[in-house]
mmCIF file with all atom_site columns, C-alpha atoms in Angstrom:
data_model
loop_
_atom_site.group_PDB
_atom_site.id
_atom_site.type_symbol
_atom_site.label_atom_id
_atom_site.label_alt_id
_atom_site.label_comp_id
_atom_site.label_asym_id
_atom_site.label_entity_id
_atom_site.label_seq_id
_atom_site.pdbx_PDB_ins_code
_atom_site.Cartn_x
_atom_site.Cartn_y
_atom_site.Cartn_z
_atom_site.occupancy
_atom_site.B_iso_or_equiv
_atom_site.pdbx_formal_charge
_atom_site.auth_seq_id
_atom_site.auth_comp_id
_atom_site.auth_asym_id
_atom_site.auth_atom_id
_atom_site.pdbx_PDB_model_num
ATOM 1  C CA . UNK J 1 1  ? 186.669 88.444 169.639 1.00 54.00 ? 1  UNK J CA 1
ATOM 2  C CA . UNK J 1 2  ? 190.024 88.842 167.452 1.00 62.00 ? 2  UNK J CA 1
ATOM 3  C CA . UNK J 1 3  ? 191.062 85.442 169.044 1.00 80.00 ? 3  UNK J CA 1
ATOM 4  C CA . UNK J 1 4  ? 187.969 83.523 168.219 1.00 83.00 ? 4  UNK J CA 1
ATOM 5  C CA . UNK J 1 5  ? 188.448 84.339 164.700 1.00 83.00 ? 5  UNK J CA 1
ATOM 6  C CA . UNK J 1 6  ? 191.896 83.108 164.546 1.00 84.00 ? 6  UNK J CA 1
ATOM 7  C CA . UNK J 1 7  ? 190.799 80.080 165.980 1.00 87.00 ? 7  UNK J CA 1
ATOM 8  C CA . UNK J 1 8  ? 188.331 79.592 163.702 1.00 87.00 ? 8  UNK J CA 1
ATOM 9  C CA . UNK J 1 9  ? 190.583 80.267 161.133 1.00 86.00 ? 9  UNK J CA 1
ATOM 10 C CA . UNK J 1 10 ? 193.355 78.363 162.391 1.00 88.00 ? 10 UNK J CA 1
ATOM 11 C CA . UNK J 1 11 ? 190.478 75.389 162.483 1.00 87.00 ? 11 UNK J CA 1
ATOM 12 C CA . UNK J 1 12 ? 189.442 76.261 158.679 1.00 86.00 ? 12 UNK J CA 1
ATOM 13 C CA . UNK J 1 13 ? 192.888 75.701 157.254 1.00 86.00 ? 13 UNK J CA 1
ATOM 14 C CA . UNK J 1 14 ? 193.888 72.893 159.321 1.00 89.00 ? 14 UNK J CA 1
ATOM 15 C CA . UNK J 1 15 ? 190.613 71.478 157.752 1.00 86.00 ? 15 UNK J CA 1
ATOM 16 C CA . UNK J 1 16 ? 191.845 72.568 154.175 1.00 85.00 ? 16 UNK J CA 1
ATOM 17 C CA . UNK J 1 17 ? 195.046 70.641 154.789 1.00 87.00 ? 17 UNK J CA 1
ATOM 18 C CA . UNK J 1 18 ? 193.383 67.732 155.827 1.00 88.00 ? 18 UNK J CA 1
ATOM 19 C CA . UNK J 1 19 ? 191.619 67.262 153.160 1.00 84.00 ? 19 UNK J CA 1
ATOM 20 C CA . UNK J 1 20 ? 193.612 68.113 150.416 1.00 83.00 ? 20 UNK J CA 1
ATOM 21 C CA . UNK J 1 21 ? 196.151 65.868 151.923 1.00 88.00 ? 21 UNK J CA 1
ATOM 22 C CA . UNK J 1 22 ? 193.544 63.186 152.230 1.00 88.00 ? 22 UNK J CA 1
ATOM 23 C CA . UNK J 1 23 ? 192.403 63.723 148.330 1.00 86.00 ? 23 UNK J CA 1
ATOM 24 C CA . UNK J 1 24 ? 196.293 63.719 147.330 1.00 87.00 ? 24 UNK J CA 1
ATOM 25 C CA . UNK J 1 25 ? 196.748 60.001 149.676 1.00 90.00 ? 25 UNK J CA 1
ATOM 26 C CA . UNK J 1 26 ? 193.760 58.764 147.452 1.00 90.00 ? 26 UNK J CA 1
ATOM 27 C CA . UNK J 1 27 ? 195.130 59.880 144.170 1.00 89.00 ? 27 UNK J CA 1
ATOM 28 C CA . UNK J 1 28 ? 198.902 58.183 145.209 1.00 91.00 ? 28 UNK J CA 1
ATOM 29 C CA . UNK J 1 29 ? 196.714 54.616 145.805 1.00 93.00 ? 29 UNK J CA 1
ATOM 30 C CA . UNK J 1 30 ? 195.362 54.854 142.487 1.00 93.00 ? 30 UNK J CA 1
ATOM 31 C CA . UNK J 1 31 ? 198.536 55.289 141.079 1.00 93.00 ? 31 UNK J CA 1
ATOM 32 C CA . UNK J 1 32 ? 200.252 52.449 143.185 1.00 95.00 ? 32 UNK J CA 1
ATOM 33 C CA . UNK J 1 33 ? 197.346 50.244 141.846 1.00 95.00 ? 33 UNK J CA 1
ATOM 34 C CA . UNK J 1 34 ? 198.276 51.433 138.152 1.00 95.00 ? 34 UNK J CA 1
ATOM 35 C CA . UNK J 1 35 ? 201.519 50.527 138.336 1.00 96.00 ? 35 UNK J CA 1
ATOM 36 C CA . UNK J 1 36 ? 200.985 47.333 139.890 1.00 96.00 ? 36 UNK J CA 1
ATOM 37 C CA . UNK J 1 37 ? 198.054 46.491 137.012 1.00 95.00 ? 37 UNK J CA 1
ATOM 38 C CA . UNK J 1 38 ? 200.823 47.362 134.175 1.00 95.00 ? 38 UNK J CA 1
ATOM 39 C CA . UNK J 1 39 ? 203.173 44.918 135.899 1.00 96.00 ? 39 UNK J CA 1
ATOM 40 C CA . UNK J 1 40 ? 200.500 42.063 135.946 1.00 95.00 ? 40 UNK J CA 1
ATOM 41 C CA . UNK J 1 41 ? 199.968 42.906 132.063 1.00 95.00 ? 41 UNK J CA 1
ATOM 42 C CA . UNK J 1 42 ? 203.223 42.650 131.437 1.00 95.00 ? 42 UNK J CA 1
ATOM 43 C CA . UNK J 1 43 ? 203.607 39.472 133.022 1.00 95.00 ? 43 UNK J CA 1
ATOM 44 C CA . UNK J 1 44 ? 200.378 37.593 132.208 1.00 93.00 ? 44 UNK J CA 1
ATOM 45 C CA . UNK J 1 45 ? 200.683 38.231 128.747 1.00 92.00 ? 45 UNK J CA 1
ATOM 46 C CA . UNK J 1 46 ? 198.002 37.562 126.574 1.00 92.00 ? 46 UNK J CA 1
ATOM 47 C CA . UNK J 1 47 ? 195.892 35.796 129.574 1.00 93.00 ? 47 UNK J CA 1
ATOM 48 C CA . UNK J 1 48 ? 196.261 39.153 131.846 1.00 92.00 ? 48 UNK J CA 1
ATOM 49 C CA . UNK J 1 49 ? 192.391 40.116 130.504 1.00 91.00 ? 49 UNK J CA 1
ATOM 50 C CA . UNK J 1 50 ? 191.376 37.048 132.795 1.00 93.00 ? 50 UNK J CA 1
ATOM 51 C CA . UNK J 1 51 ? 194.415 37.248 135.392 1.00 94.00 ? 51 UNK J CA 1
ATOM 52 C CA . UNK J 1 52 ? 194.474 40.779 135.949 1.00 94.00 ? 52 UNK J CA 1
ATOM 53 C CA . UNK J 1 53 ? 190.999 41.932 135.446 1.00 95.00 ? 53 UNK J CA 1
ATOM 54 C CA . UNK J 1 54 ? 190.016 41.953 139.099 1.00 95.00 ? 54 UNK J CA 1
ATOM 55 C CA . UNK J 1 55 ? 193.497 44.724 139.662 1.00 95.00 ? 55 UNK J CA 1
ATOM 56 C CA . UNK J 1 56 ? 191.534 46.508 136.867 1.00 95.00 ? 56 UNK J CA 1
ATOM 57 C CA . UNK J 1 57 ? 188.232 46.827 138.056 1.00 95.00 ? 57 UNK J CA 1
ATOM 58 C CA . UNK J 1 58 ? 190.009 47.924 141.381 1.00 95.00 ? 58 UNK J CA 1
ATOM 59 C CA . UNK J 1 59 ? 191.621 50.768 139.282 1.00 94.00 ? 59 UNK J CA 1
ATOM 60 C CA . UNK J 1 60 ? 188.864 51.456 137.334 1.00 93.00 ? 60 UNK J CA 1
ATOM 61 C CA . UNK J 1 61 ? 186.758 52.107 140.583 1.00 93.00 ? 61 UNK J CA 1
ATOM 62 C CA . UNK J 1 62 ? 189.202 54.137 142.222 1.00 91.00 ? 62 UNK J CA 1
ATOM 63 C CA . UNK J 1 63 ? 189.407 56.070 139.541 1.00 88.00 ? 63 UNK J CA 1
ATOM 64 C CA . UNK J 1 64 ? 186.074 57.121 139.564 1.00 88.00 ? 64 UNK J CA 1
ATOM 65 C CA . UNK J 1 65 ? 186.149 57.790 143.428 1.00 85.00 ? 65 UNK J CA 1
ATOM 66 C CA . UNK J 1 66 ? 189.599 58.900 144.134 1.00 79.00 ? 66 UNK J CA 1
ATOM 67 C CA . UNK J 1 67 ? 190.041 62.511 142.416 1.00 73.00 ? 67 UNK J CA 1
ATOM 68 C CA . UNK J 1 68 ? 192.282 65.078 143.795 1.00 69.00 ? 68 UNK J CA 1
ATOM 69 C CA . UNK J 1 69 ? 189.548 67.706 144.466 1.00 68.00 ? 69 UNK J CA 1
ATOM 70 C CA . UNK J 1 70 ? 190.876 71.322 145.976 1.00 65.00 ? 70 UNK J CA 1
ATOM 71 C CA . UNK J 1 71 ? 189.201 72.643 148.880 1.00 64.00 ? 71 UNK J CA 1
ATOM 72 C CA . UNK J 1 72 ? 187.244 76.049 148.360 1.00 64.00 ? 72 UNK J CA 1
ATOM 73 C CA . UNK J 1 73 ? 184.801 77.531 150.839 1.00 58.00 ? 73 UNK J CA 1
ATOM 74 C CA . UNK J 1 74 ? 182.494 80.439 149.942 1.00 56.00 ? 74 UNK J CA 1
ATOM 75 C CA . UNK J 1 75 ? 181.629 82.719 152.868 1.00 56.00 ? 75 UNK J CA 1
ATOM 76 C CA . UNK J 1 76 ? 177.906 83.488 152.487 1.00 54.00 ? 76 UNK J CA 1
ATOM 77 C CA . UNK J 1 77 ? 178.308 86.003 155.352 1.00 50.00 ? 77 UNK J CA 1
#
């Protein structure tokens, strides 16, 4: 019995990890994507609104999707 809870809480925060590792991967992207629109701005110049604007809607999207979220579980037992 004592070992079935350890596995099962062994499994829990090996899930915990995953995912907040998974959330922090997504969050690094976005920022990668960031950088990489500021560098098109800075090179386009005035025409990066029509050069760049496909690296912003990329960023703008992942923004909305990619947000470090923590990982909380509320035993209900």
């Amino acid at each position: 019995m004592a070992s079935d809870n350890a596995v099962q809480l062994l499994a829990r925060v090996q899930a915990q990890e995953e995912h907040v590792r998974e959330s922090w991967v997504r969050a690094m992207e976005a920022k990668i994507v960031r950088e990489e629109l500021t560098k098109c701005q800075r090179m386009e110049g005035v025409n990066h609104y029509e050069n760049c604007k496909w690296l912003s809607e990329k960023y703008v999207e992942m923004l909305r999707e990619n947000k470090v979220k923590g990982y909380k579980q509320i035993d209900t037992v």
